[in-house]
Coordinates of C-alpha atoms in Angstrom, one line a residue:
X1 CA 0.0 0.0 0.0
X2 CA 1.7 3.1 -1.2
X3 CA -0.2 5.8 0.7
X4 CA -3.6 6.9 2.0
X5 CA -5.9 9.5 0.5
X6 CA -8.2 10.9 3.2
X7 CA -11.4 12.8 3.0
X8 CA -13.8 13.4 5.9
X9 CA -16.7 15.6 6.8
X10 CA -19.4 15.9 9.4
X11 CA -22.8 17.5 9.5
X12 CA -25.3 18.4 12.2
X13 CA -28.8 17.2 11.4
X14 CA -31.4 19.6 12.9
X15 CA -33.8 18.1 15.4
X16 CA -34.1 17.2 19.0
X17 CA -32.9 14.0 20.6
X18 CA -34.1 13.4 24.2
X19 CA -31.3 10.8 24.6
X20 CA -28.5 13.1 23.5
X21 CA -26.5 14.4 26.5
X22 CA -25.8 17.7 24.7
X23 CA -29.3 18.2 23.2
X24 CA -29.3 19.8 19.7
X25 CA -29.6 16.8 17.3
X26 CA -27.9 13.6 16.1
X27 CA -24.3 13.9 14.9
X28 CA -23.6 12.2 11.6
X29 CA -20.0 11.6 10.3
X30 CA -18.5 10.1 7.1
X31 CA -15.0 9.0 6.6
X32 CA -13.7 8.0 3.2
X33 CA -10.4 6.1 2.8
X34 CA -8.7 5.2 -0.5
X35 CA -6.1 2.4 -0.5
X36 CA -3.7 2.2 -3.4
X37 CA -1.7 -1.0 -4.4
X38 CA -4.4 -3.2 -3.0
X39 CA -2.6 -6.4 -4.2
X40 CA 0.3 -5.5 -2.0
X41 CA -1.8 -5.4 1.2
X42 CA -0.8 -8.4 3.4
X43 CA -3.7 -10.8 4.3
X44 CA -4.6 -11.5 7.9
X45 CA -3.0 -8.2 9.0
X46 CA -4.7 -5.3 10.6
X47 CA -4.5 -2.0 8.6
X48 CA -5.5 1.2 10.4
X49 CA -6.3 4.6 9.0
X50 CA -4.8 7.8 10.4
X51 CA -6.9 9.0 13.3
X52 CA -9.7 11.5 12.7
X53 CA -11.7 13.6 15.1
X54 CA -15.5 13.2 15.7
X55 CA -17.6 14.4 18.6
X56 CA -14.5 15.4 20.6
X57 CA -12.8 12.0 20.4
X58 CA -10.2 10.4 18.1
X59 CA -11.5 7.6 15.9
X60 CA -9.8 5.1 13.6
X61 CA -11.1 3.0 10.6
X62 CA -9.6 -0.6 10.3
X63 CA -9.8 -3.4 7.8
X64 CA -8.5 -6.9 7.4
X65 CA -7.9 -8.6 4.0
X66 CA -9.1 -11.9 5.4
X67 CA -9.1 -13.2 9.0
X68 CA -8.6 -16.7 10.4
X69 CA -12.3 -17.3 10.8
X70 CA -13.2 -15.9 7.4
X71 CA -10.0 -16.0 5.2
X72 CA -11.8 -15.0 2.0
X73 CA -13.8 -12.0 3.3
X74 CA -13.2 -8.3 3.8
X75 CA -13.6 -7.2 7.5
X76 CA -14.2 -3.6 8.4
X77 CA -14.2 -2.0 11.9
X78 CA -14.7 1.4 13.5
X79 CA -13.0 2.2 16.8
X80 CA -12.4 4.9 19.4
X81 CA -8.7 5.6 20.0
X82 CA -7.5 5.8 23.6
X83 CA -5.2 8.7 23.4
X84 CA -4.2 8.5 27.0
X85 CA -4.6 5.8 29.6
X86 CA -8.1 5.9 31.1
X87 CA -9.4 8.7 28.9
X88 CA -12.4 6.6 27.8
X89 CA -13.5 5.7 31.4
X90 CA -17.0 7.0 32.0
X91 CA -17.8 7.7 28.3
X92 CA -20.5 5.8 26.5
X93 CA -21.8 6.5 23.0
X94 CA -24.7 4.8 21.1
X95 CA -23.7 4.7 17.5
X96 CA -25.4 3.4 14.2
X97 CA -22.8 2.4 11.6
X98 CA -22.9 1.9 7.8
X99 CA -19.9 0.3 6.1
X100 CA -19.6 1.0 2.4
X101 CA -17.4 -0.5 -0.4
X102 CA -17.5 2.2 -3.1
X103 CA -17.6 1.2 -6.7
X104 CA -14.8 3.0 -8.6
X105 CA -15.8 1.5 -12.0
X106 CA -19.5 2.3 -12.0
X107 CA -20.6 5.4 -10.0
X108 CA -23.6 5.0 -7.8
X109 CA -23.5 1.2 -7.6
X110 CA -21.8 0.7 -4.1
X111 CA -22.0 -2.1 -1.7
X112 CA -22.9 -1.5 2.0
X113 CA -24.2 -2.9 5.2
X114 CA -26.2 -1.2 8.0
X115 CA -25.3 -2.3 11.5
X116 CA -27.6 -2.1 14.5
X117 CA -26.8 0.6 17.0
X118 CA -24.1 -0.4 19.4
X119 CA -22.7 1.1 22.5
X120 CA -19.0 2.2 22.5
X121 CA -17.3 2.4 25.8
X122 CA -13.9 1.8 27.4
X123 CA -14.3 -2.0 27.4
X124 CA -15.9 -2.1 23.9
X125 CA -14.1 0.6 21.9
X126 CA -14.2 -1.2 18.5
X127 CA -17.2 -2.5 16.6
X128 CA -17.5 -3.8 13.0
X129 CA -18.5 -6.3 10.3
X130 CA -16.3 -9.4 10.0
X131 CA -17.7 -10.5 6.6
X132 CA -18.6 -7.5 4.7
X133 CA -18.0 -9.0 1.2
X134 CA -16.1 -11.8 -0.3
X135 CA -12.6 -10.9 -1.6
X136 CA -13.5 -12.6 -5.0
X137 CA -16.5 -10.3 -5.4
X138 CA -14.5 -7.2 -4.8
X139 CA -13.0 -7.2 -8.3
X140 CA -15.9 -5.3 -9.8
X141 CA -15.4 -2.5 -7.3
X142 CA -11.6 -2.1 -7.8
X143 CA -10.1 0.2 -10.3
X144 CA -6.4 0.5 -11.1
X145 CA -5.6 -1.6 -8.0
X146 CA -7.3 1.0 -5.8
X147 CA -10.0 0.4 -3.2
X148 CA -12.3 3.0 -1.7
X149 CA -13.8 2.3 1.7
X150 CA -16.3 4.5 3.6
X151 CA -17.8 4.4 7.0
X152 CA -20.9 6.5 7.9
X153 CA -22.0 6.7 11.5
X154 CA -24.5 8.5 13.7
X155 CA -23.9 9.2 17.3
X156 CA -27.4 8.8 18.6
X157 CA -26.8 9.1 22.3
X158 CA -23.9 10.2 24.6
X159 CA -23.4 9.6 28.2
X160 CA -20.5 11.0 30.2
X161 CA -20.2 9.8 33.8
X162 CA -16.6 10.8 34.7
X163 CA -15.0 8.9 37.5
X164 CA -14.3 10.9 40.7
X165 CA -10.8 12.5 40.9
X166 CA -8.6 10.4 43.2
X167 CA -5.8 12.2 44.9
X168 CA -2.7 10.5 46.1
X169 CA -3.1 9.8 49.8
X170 CA 0.6 9.8 50.4
X171 CA 1.3 13.2 49.0
X172 CA 0.7 14.9 52.4
X173 CA 3.4 12.6 53.9
X174 CA 6.2 13.8 51.7
X175 CA 9.0 15.0 54.1
X176 CA 6.5 15.1 57.0
X177 CA 7.4 14.2 60.6
X178 CA 3.9 12.8 61.0
X179 CA 4.1 9.0 61.4
X180 CA 7.7 9.2 60.3
X181 CA 10.0 6.4 61.6
X182 CA 13.2 7.3 59.8
X183 CA 15.2 10.6 59.3
X184 CA 17.8 11.4 56.7
X185 CA 20.6 13.9 57.4
X186 CA 21.5 15.0 53.9
X187 CA 24.8 16.8 53.6
X188 CA 25.5 18.5 50.3
X189 CA 28.8 19.3 48.6
X190 CA 29.1 22.6 50.6
X191 CA 28.7 20.9 53.9
X192 CA 25.2 22.2 54.5
X193 CA 22.9 19.6 56.1
X194 CA 19.2 19.2 56.2
X195 CA 16.9 16.7 57.9
X196 CA 14.3 14.9 55.7
X197 CA 11.6 12.7 57.1
X198 CA 10.5 9.3 55.7
X199 CA 8.5 6.2 56.3
X200 CA 10.2 2.9 56.1
X201 CA 7.3 0.9 54.6
X202 CA 6.9 3.4 51.7
X203 CA 10.6 3.7 51.0
X204 CA 11.3 0.0 51.1
X205 CA 8.5 -0.8 48.7
X206 CA 9.9 1.7 46.2
X207 CA 13.6 0.9 46.2
X208 CA 15.4 -2.4 46.7
X209 CA 18.3 -0.5 48.2
X210 CA 16.1 1.1 50.8
X211 CA 14.5 -2.3 51.5
X212 CA 17.9 -3.9 52.1
X213 CA 19.1 -1.0 54.2
X214 CA 16.0 -0.9 56.4
X215 CA 15.2 -4.5 56.9
X216 CA 18.2 -6.8 56.4
X217 CA 19.9 -6.2 59.7
X218 CA 22.3 -3.5 58.4
X219 CA 23.4 -0.7 60.7
X220 CA 20.6 1.6 59.3
X221 CA 18.0 -1.0 60.3
X222 CA 18.5 -0.2 64.0
X223 CA 19.0 3.6 63.7
X224 CA 16.4 6.3 63.4
X225 CA 18.7 8.7 61.5
X226 CA 20.8 8.0 58.4
X227 CA 23.5 10.3 57.1
X228 CA 24.0 10.7 53.4
X229 CA 26.9 12.7 52.1
X230 CA 27.5 14.7 48.9
X231 CA 23.9 14.8 47.9
X232 CA 22.0 17.9 46.6
X233 CA 19.1 18.8 48.8
X234 CA 16.7 19.6 46.0
X235 CA 17.4 16.3 44.2
X236 CA 16.8 14.3 47.4
X237 CA 13.5 16.1 48.0
X238 CA 12.5 15.4 44.3
X239 CA 13.3 11.8 44.7
X240 CA 11.2 11.6 47.9
X241 CA 8.3 13.3 46.2
X242 CA 8.4 10.7 43.4
X243 CA 8.4 7.8 45.8
X244 CA 5.3 9.1 47.5
X245 CA 3.4 10.6 44.5
X246 CA 4.8 9.0 41.3
X247 CA 5.2 12.5 40.0
X248 CA 8.5 14.1 38.9
X249 CA 9.4 17.5 37.6
X250 CA 12.9 18.2 36.1
X251 CA 13.7 21.8 35.2
X252 CA 17.4 21.8 34.3
X253 CA 20.3 19.6 33.3
X254 CA 21.9 20.2 36.6
X255 CA 18.8 18.8 38.4
X256 CA 18.7 15.9 36.0
X257 CA 22.4 15.1 36.7
X258 CA 21.9 15.1 40.5
X259 CA 18.7 13.2 40.3
X260 CA 20.2 10.6 38.0
X261 CA 23.0 10.0 40.5
X262 CA 20.5 9.5 43.3
X263 CA 18.1 7.3 41.4
X264 CA 21.0 5.1 40.3
X265 CA 22.3 4.9 43.8
X266 CA 19.0 3.8 45.2
X267 CA 18.0 1.8 42.2
X268 CA 14.8 3.6 41.4
X269 CA 14.5 2.7 37.7
X270 CA 11.5 5.0 36.6
X271 CA 13.4 8.1 37.8
X272 CA 16.6 7.0 36.1
X273 CA 14.8 6.5 32.8
X274 CA 13.1 9.9 33.1
X275 CA 16.4 11.7 33.8
X276 CA 18.1 10.0 30.8
X277 CA 15.0 10.9 28.6
X278 CA 15.3 14.5 29.7
X279 CA 19.0 14.5 28.7
X280 CA 18.1 13.2 25.2
X281 CA 15.4 15.9 24.8
X282 CA 17.7 18.7 25.8
X283 CA 20.6 17.6 23.6
X284 CA 22.5 20.4 21.8
X285 CA 26.0 21.4 20.7
X286 CA 26.9 23.0 24.0
X287 CA 26.0 20.0 26.3
X288 CA 26.4 16.9 24.1
X289 CA 29.8 16.1 25.4
X290 CA 28.7 16.3 29.0
X291 CA 25.5 14.3 28.4
X292 CA 27.6 11.6 26.5
X293 CA 30.0 11.4 29.5
X294 CA 27.0 10.8 31.8
X295 CA 25.5 8.2 29.5
X296 CA 28.8 6.3 29.5
X297 CA 29.1 6.6 33.3
X298 CA 25.6 5.1 33.9
X299 CA 25.8 2.6 30.9
X300 CA 22.8 4.0 29.0
X301 CA 23.2 2.6 25.5
X302 CA 20.2 4.6 24.1
X303 CA 21.5 7.9 25.3
X304 CA 25.1 7.2 24.2
X305 CA 23.8 6.3 20.8
X306 CA 21.8 9.5 20.5
X307 CA 24.9 11.5 21.5
X308 CA 27.2 9.6 19.1
X309 CA 24.8 10.3 16.2
X310 CA 24.4 13.9 17.2
X311 CA 28.2 14.4 17.2
X312 CA 28.5 12.7 13.8
X313 CA 25.8 14.9 12.3
X314 CA 27.1 18.2 13.6
X315 CA 30.8 17.5 13.8
X316 CA 31.7 20.5 11.7
X317 CA 29.8 22.8 14.1
X318 CA 31.2 21.2 17.2
X319 CA 34.8 21.9 16.0
X320 CA 34.2 25.6 16.7
X321 CA 32.7 25.1 20.1
X322 CA 34.5 25.7 23.4
X323 CA 32.5 22.9 24.9
X324 CA 34.5 20.5 22.6
X325 CA 37.8 21.8 24.0
X326 CA 36.4 21.1 27.5
X327 CA 35.3 17.6 26.7
X328 CA 36.4 14.4 28.5
X329 CA 39.1 12.7 26.3
X330 CA 37.4 9.3 26.8
X331 CA 34.3 10.8 25.0
X332 CA 36.4 12.5 22.3
X333 CA 38.0 9.1 21.7
X334 CA 34.5 7.5 21.2
X335 CA 33.7 10.3 18.7
X336 CA 37.0 9.7 16.8
X337 CA 36.4 6.0 16.7
X338 CA 33.1 6.6 14.8
X339 CA 33.3 6.0 11.1
X340 CA 30.6 8.6 10.5
X341 CA 31.2 12.3 10.7
X342 CA 30.0 15.3 8.6
X343 CA 33.4 16.8 8.0
X344 CA 35.2 17.3 4.7
X345 CA 38.8 16.5 5.7
X346 CA 40.8 14.7 8.4
X347 CA 43.1 17.7 8.8
X348 CA 40.4 19.6 10.8
X349 CA 40.0 16.7 13.2
X350 CA 43.8 16.8 13.8
X351 CA 43.6 20.5 14.4
X352 CA 40.9 19.9 16.9
X353 CA 43.1 17.5 18.9
X354 CA 46.0 20.0 18.8
X355 CA 43.7 22.8 20.1
X356 CA 42.3 20.4 22.8
X357 CA 45.7 19.4 24.1
X358 CA 46.8 23.1 24.2
X359 CA 43.6 24.3 25.7
X360 CA 44.0 26.1 29.1
X361 CA 41.5 28.0 31.1
X362 CA 41.8 29.5 34.6
X363 CA 40.1 27.3 37.1
X364 CA 37.0 28.8 38.7
X365 CA 38.5 27.9 42.1
X366 CA 41.2 30.6 41.7
X367 CA 38.6 33.3 41.4
X368 CA 36.7 31.8 44.3
X369 CA 39.8 31.9 46.5
X370 CA 40.2 35.6 45.7
X371 CA 36.5 36.3 46.6
X372 CA 37.1 34.3 49.8
X373 CA 40.1 36.3 50.8
X374 CA 38.3 39.6 50.1
X375 CA 35.2 38.5 52.0
X376 CA 37.3 37.5 55.1
X377 CA 39.3 40.7 54.9
X378 CA 36.1 42.8 54.7
X379 CA 34.8 41.3 57.9
X380 CA 37.9 41.6 60.0
X381 CA 39.7 44.7 58.8
X382 CA 38.4 48.2 58.1
X383 CA 41.2 48.8 55.6
X384 CA 40.1 45.9 53.5
X385 CA 40.8 47.6 50.1
X386 CA 44.6 47.3 50.2
X387 CA 44.6 43.9 51.8
X388 CA 42.2 42.3 49.3
X389 CA 44.1 43.8 46.3
X390 CA 47.3 42.4 47.7
X391 CA 45.7 39.0 48.3
X392 CA 44.3 38.9 44.8
X393 CA 47.6 39.8 43.2
X394 CA 49.5 37.3 45.3
X395 CA 47.0 34.6 44.4
X396 CA 47.2 35.4 40.7
X397 CA 51.0 35.3 40.7
X398 CA 51.0 32.1 42.6
X399 CA 48.5 30.6 40.2
X400 CA 50.5 31.7 37.2
X401 CA 53.7 30.3 38.7
X402 CA 52.1 27.0 39.5
X403 CA 50.5 26.8 36.1
X404 CA 53.9 27.5 34.4
X405 CA 55.7 24.9 36.6
X406 CA 53.0 22.3 35.9
X407 CA 53.3 22.9 32.1
X408 CA 57.1 22.5 32.2
X409 CA 56.7 19.3 34.2
X410 CA 54.1 17.9 31.8
X411 CA 56.3 18.7 28.7
X412 CA 59.3 17.0 30.2
X413 CA 57.5 13.9 31.6
X414 CA 57.0 10.6 29.8
X415 CA 53.4 10.2 28.8
X416 CA 51.5 6.9 28.8
X417 CA 49.1 5.4 26.2
X418 CA 46.1 5.2 28.5
X419 CA 43.7 8.1 29.3
X420 CA 43.7 9.9 32.6
X421 CA 41.0 8.5 34.9
X422 CA 40.1 11.9 36.2
X423 CA 36.3 12.2 36.5
X424 CA 36.0 15.9 37.0
X425 CA 33.5 16.1 34.2
X426 CA 31.2 13.7 36.0
X427 CA 29.9 14.1 39.6
X428 CA 31.5 11.9 42.3
X429 CA 29.8 11.0 45.5
X430 CA 31.0 9.5 48.8
X431 CA 29.8 6.2 50.1
X432 CA 26.8 6.5 52.3
X433 CA 28.6 5.5 55.6
X434 CA 31.9 7.3 54.9
X435 CA 33.0 9.9 57.4
X436 CA 33.8 13.2 55.6
X437 CA 36.1 15.2 57.7
X438 CA 35.2 18.3 55.7
X439 CA 31.8 18.3 57.5
X440 CA 33.5 19.1 60.8
X441 CA 34.3 22.7 60.0
X442 CA 37.5 22.3 57.9
X443 CA 38.8 24.8 55.4
X444 CA 36.8 23.5 52.4
X445 CA 33.4 23.9 54.1
X446 CA 34.1 27.5 55.3
X447 CA 35.5 28.4 51.8
X448 CA 32.4 27.0 50.0
X449 CA 30.0 28.5 52.6
X450 CA 31.6 32.0 52.2
X451 CA 31.6 31.7 48.4
X452 CA 27.9 30.9 48.3
X453 CA 26.8 33.3 51.1
X454 CA 29.0 36.3 50.6
X455 CA 26.1 38.7 50.9
X456 CA 25.3 37.3 54.3
X457 CA 28.9 37.7 55.5
X458 CA 29.1 41.3 54.3
X459 CA 26.2 42.1 56.7
X460 CA 27.1 39.6 59.3
X461 CA 28.0 42.2 62.0
X462 CA 24.4 43.6 62.1
X463 CA 22.8 41.9 65.1
X464 CA 19.1 41.5 64.9
X465 CA 18.4 40.2 68.4
X466 CA 16.3 37.4 67.1
X467 CA 16.5 34.0 68.7
X468 CA 15.8 32.2 65.5
X469 CA 19.2 32.7 64.0
X470 CA 21.9 30.6 62.3
X471 CA 25.2 31.5 63.9
X472 CA 28.5 30.0 62.5
X473 CA 31.8 30.5 64.3
X474 CA 34.8 28.8 62.7
X475 CA 38.6 29.3 63.0
X476 CA 40.4 28.8 59.8
X477 CA 44.1 29.0 58.8
X478 CA 44.3 30.5 55.3
X479 CA 47.7 30.3 53.6
X480 CA 48.4 33.5 51.8
X481 CA 50.1 33.5 48.4
X482 CA 53.3 35.4 47.5
X483 CA 56.7 35.7 49.1
X484 CA 55.5 35.5 52.7
X485 CA 53.8 32.4 54.0
X486 CA 52.3 33.9 57.2
X487 CA 49.2 32.2 58.6
X488 CA 46.3 34.3 59.6
X489 CA 43.6 33.1 62.0
X490 CA 40.2 34.1 60.7
X491 CA 37.0 34.3 62.8
X492 CA 33.8 34.4 60.7
X493 CA 30.4 35.1 62.2
X494 CA 27.3 34.8 60.2
X495 CA 23.8 35.6 61.5
X496 CA 20.7 35.1 59.4
X497 CA 17.1 34.3 60.0
X498 CA 16.5 30.6 59.2
X499 CA 13.7 31.2 56.7
X500 CA 15.8 33.7 54.9
X501 CA 18.8 31.4 54.9
X502 CA 16.8 28.5 53.4
X503 CA 15.3 30.8 50.7
X504 CA 18.7 32.2 49.8
X505 CA 20.2 28.7 49.7
X506 CA 17.6 27.6 47.2
X507 CA 18.0 30.7 45.2
X508 CA 21.8 30.2 45.0
X509 CA 21.3 26.7 43.8
X510 CA 18.9 27.8 41.1
X511 CA 21.1 30.6 40.0
X512 CA 24.1 28.3 39.6
X513 CA 22.3 25.5 37.9
X514 CA 23.1 26.6 34.4
X515 CA 26.8 27.1 35.2
X516 CA 27.3 23.7 36.6
X517 CA 26.5 21.6 33.5
X518 CA 28.5 20.4 31.8
X519 CA 31.6 20.5 34.0
X520 CA 34.9 21.1 32.1
X521 CA 37.3 18.2 32.2
X522 CA 40.3 18.8 34.4
X523 CA 43.1 16.3 33.9
X524 CA 46.5 15.7 32.4
X525 CA 45.9 16.4 28.7
X526 CA 49.3 15.3 27.5
X527 CA 48.9 11.8 29.0
X528 CA 45.5 11.5 27.1
X529 CA 47.0 12.7 23.8
X530 CA 48.4 9.4 22.5
X531 CA 45.1 7.7 22.7
X532 CA 43.4 10.4 20.7
X533 CA 46.1 10.5 18.0
X534 CA 45.6 6.7 17.4
X535 CA 42.1 7.4 15.9
X536 CA 43.2 10.2 13.5
X537 CA 43.5 8.9 10.0
X538 CA 46.9 10.4 9.0
X539 CA 47.3 8.4 5.8
X540 CA 44.4 10.3 4.1
X541 CA 46.0 13.7 4.9
X542 CA 47.9 15.7 2.4
X543 CA 51.7 14.9 2.3
X544 CA 52.8 18.5 2.7
X545 CA 50.4 19.0 5.6
X546 CA 51.8 16.0 7.4
X547 CA 55.3 17.3 6.9
X548 CA 54.7 20.9 7.9
X549 CA 51.9 20.7 10.5
X550 CA 52.2 17.3 12.0
X551 CA 56.0 16.5 12.0
X552 CA 56.7 20.1 12.7
X553 CA 54.8 20.1 16.0
X554 CA 57.2 19.0 18.8
X555 CA 54.4 18.4 21.3
X556 CA 52.6 16.0 18.9
X557 CA 55.8 14.3 17.9
X558 CA 56.8 13.6 21.6
X559 CA 53.5 11.7 22.1
X560 CA 53.9 7.9 22.5
X561 CA 53.4 6.0 19.3
X562 CA 53.3 9.1 17.1
X563 CA 56.4 8.1 15.1
X564 CA 54.7 4.8 14.1
X565 CA 51.6 6.7 13.0
X566 CA 53.8 9.0 10.9
X567 CA 55.6 6.1 9.3
X568 CA 52.2 4.6 8.5
X569 CA 51.1 7.8 6.7
X570 CA 54.4 8.2 4.7
X571 CA 54.4 4.6 3.7
X572 CA 50.8 4.8 2.4
X573 CA 51.8 7.9 0.3
X574 CA 55.0 6.4 -1.0
X575 CA 53.7 2.9 -1.8
X576 CA 49.9 3.1 -2.5
X577 CA 49.9 -0.5 -3.8
X578 CA 50.1 -1.8 -0.2
X579 CA 46.8 -0.2 0.7
X580 CA 45.2 -3.6 1.2
X581 CA 47.6 -4.2 4.2
X582 CA 45.8 -1.3 6.1
X583 CA 42.7 -1.5 8.2
X584 CA 39.9 -0.4 6.0
X585 CA 38.9 2.7 7.9
X586 CA 42.4 4.1 8.2
X587 CA 42.8 4.9 4.5
X588 CA 39.1 5.9 3.9
X589 CA 37.4 9.2 4.5
X590 CA 34.7 9.2 7.2
X591 CA 31.2 8.6 5.8
X592 CA 28.8 11.5 5.9
X593 CA 25.7 11.0 8.1
X594 CA 22.4 12.0 6.5
X595 CA 20.3 14.2 8.7
X596 CA 17.2 12.0 8.3
X597 CA 19.1 9.2 10.1
X598 CA 19.1 11.0 13.4
X599 CA 16.1 11.3 15.7
X600 CA 15.4 11.3 19.5
X601 CA 12.6 9.4 21.1

C-alpha cells in the first residue's frame, strides 16, 4: 500500500434528541479512505487509518484482508482511539454504523451494510463487520488496483459519567514528621545539612536499596537517622516526592544530573529513565559532550547512541565550540572511533586535537579563592581595600607560577598510552557511611560557605536580636600566596534568619544550575593525547600538511606511538599498492551522516 488519501466531513442534522446528552440533534459523520496498491496489502494483517476527530474523540477505521475465521472476506471496523490511559472511562456512545465499499468502476453502484446501533465504551471501543463482502466479489469494485472504503456513523446518544478524581493519599506525607519512623541527614557538597523525614514501609516498597538498608539487619535498620553525604538537597526532595506521589518535575540539566546519580544509587528505575530521557530531549551542541559522559558513566546505550549520532551529524559545528575543548578525552575518543562524521577532511580533526591538548582556562577555584580572601578581609579589617588587592595579586601570581611549573613538568615527563582516569566532568559521591572530615568545619566547608553566602557575611555584623538565627563560628588558617607564608587566623560570624537562609540557599542553587553543567574536564591532557592520536587517519591527509603541521609540531611528535603513525602515513603515500595491508577505515574518509538518520525518542 503506497499511501492513504483521506477525505472526511461531518454535519449536524437539525432536530431534537431526548437521549443526547448535549441536546441539539444527532451527529452524523462520514470518513472515506482510498487504499492504493491493493494487491500489496498483506492478508490476515490489521491495517489502520490515520486517526480522525469526531464528537470530541479520536476515531480510527480498520480493515482486514481476510481473517482466520473468514479468510476470504473483507472485514471492516470502527474504533475509538484511547489517546491516554483511562481517557475513555465513564464515556458511553450509542452509534449506528454503515460500512460501504464504493464502486470505482460504476458510479452509484456501491455495496454497503447497515449495523444495528451499538454502545461504544472503554471496554468495547471497537465494533465492525467481520464478513462485509467476499474478496473474490471485490474485483468489480476495484479500479487501477485502488479500493475506496467508507464508514458513515451516527452518534445517537452520549453519556458521560466521569469517575471521581482520586488524589494520592501519600502526598501529604512527603517529608512530613507525622508518622515518620526514619530521618535522613543529607549533607550537600558545601557541607550544609538538612533533615528529611521518611516512612520505612513506603521507602522499602519503592527501592530495593532502601529495602535492604532498612530490613536486612544493616546498621541503618536499628537507627532512626541515616547520614547521606555529597547529595544535593533539592534532588533528594524530588526523589522523595516521586516515591510518595509517582510525579517528577525536572527543570534543568543540573537537576537531572543530581537526580540521576541519586536514582542510580537507590535503584529507582523510573526516575533513572526519566532523567536520561530529559537529557536526550535537551541535547544540543553545548552540552552533548557532558551528556555523553553521563550516559557512559551510567551505561545507558540509548542515550550514548543519541549523543554519538548527534556528534557525527554536527561535527563541523562542534569543531568551533569551546565545549568541545572542555570535553572528556574518553568521550572524544569515542567520537573519533566513529566511522561517520559530517566533516570534509581529516586535517580539521587533527587541528581539533591540537587545540584540545593546548587548551587552558583558569580554574574557577582561583577566582573563588580571591573572593574568599576579600570576604574574610572585609569582615575583619576596616582597611580591606589594600589587603584584598594584595591578596588577589598574590593569588594570581602564585596561580600563574604554579601553572607554568606544571606545564614544564608535563612537557618533560614521559606520557602513557592510556587516558587519565580523572572524573572531574562527572559528579562523584562519597559512600553513604563514609565519614567526611570536611563536614566538621575544615577549610573546604568554610570556603564554600563564604563563596555561596558572601552577601550574608558582608552584613554579618548587624545583630538582629532574634533568637531564630543561624550562627556559625569557625577558625580557619588561610595560607596567603606570595613571598611571605604567614598564617592568619580568621573568625567568621554569620547571622541570618533561618527562613531567609533557606530561601537564599535555594536561590543560590537555582542561579548556579546553568553554570554547573557540563563540567569542564580537568586532567592531564598530555597523557591523554596518544590515545586520541591513534584514531586520527593520518594516511588520508595531504603529504605537505603531514610534513609541515604534524611533523613540525614538537608536542605532537613527543607523544607515545606518534612516530609509528607518521611512518604509516608516509608509507601509504610512497607505496599506494600496499593499501590492502591497512585496516579499511584508516585509509578511507569518514562517511557523511544523512540528517534524516538522526532522531530522538
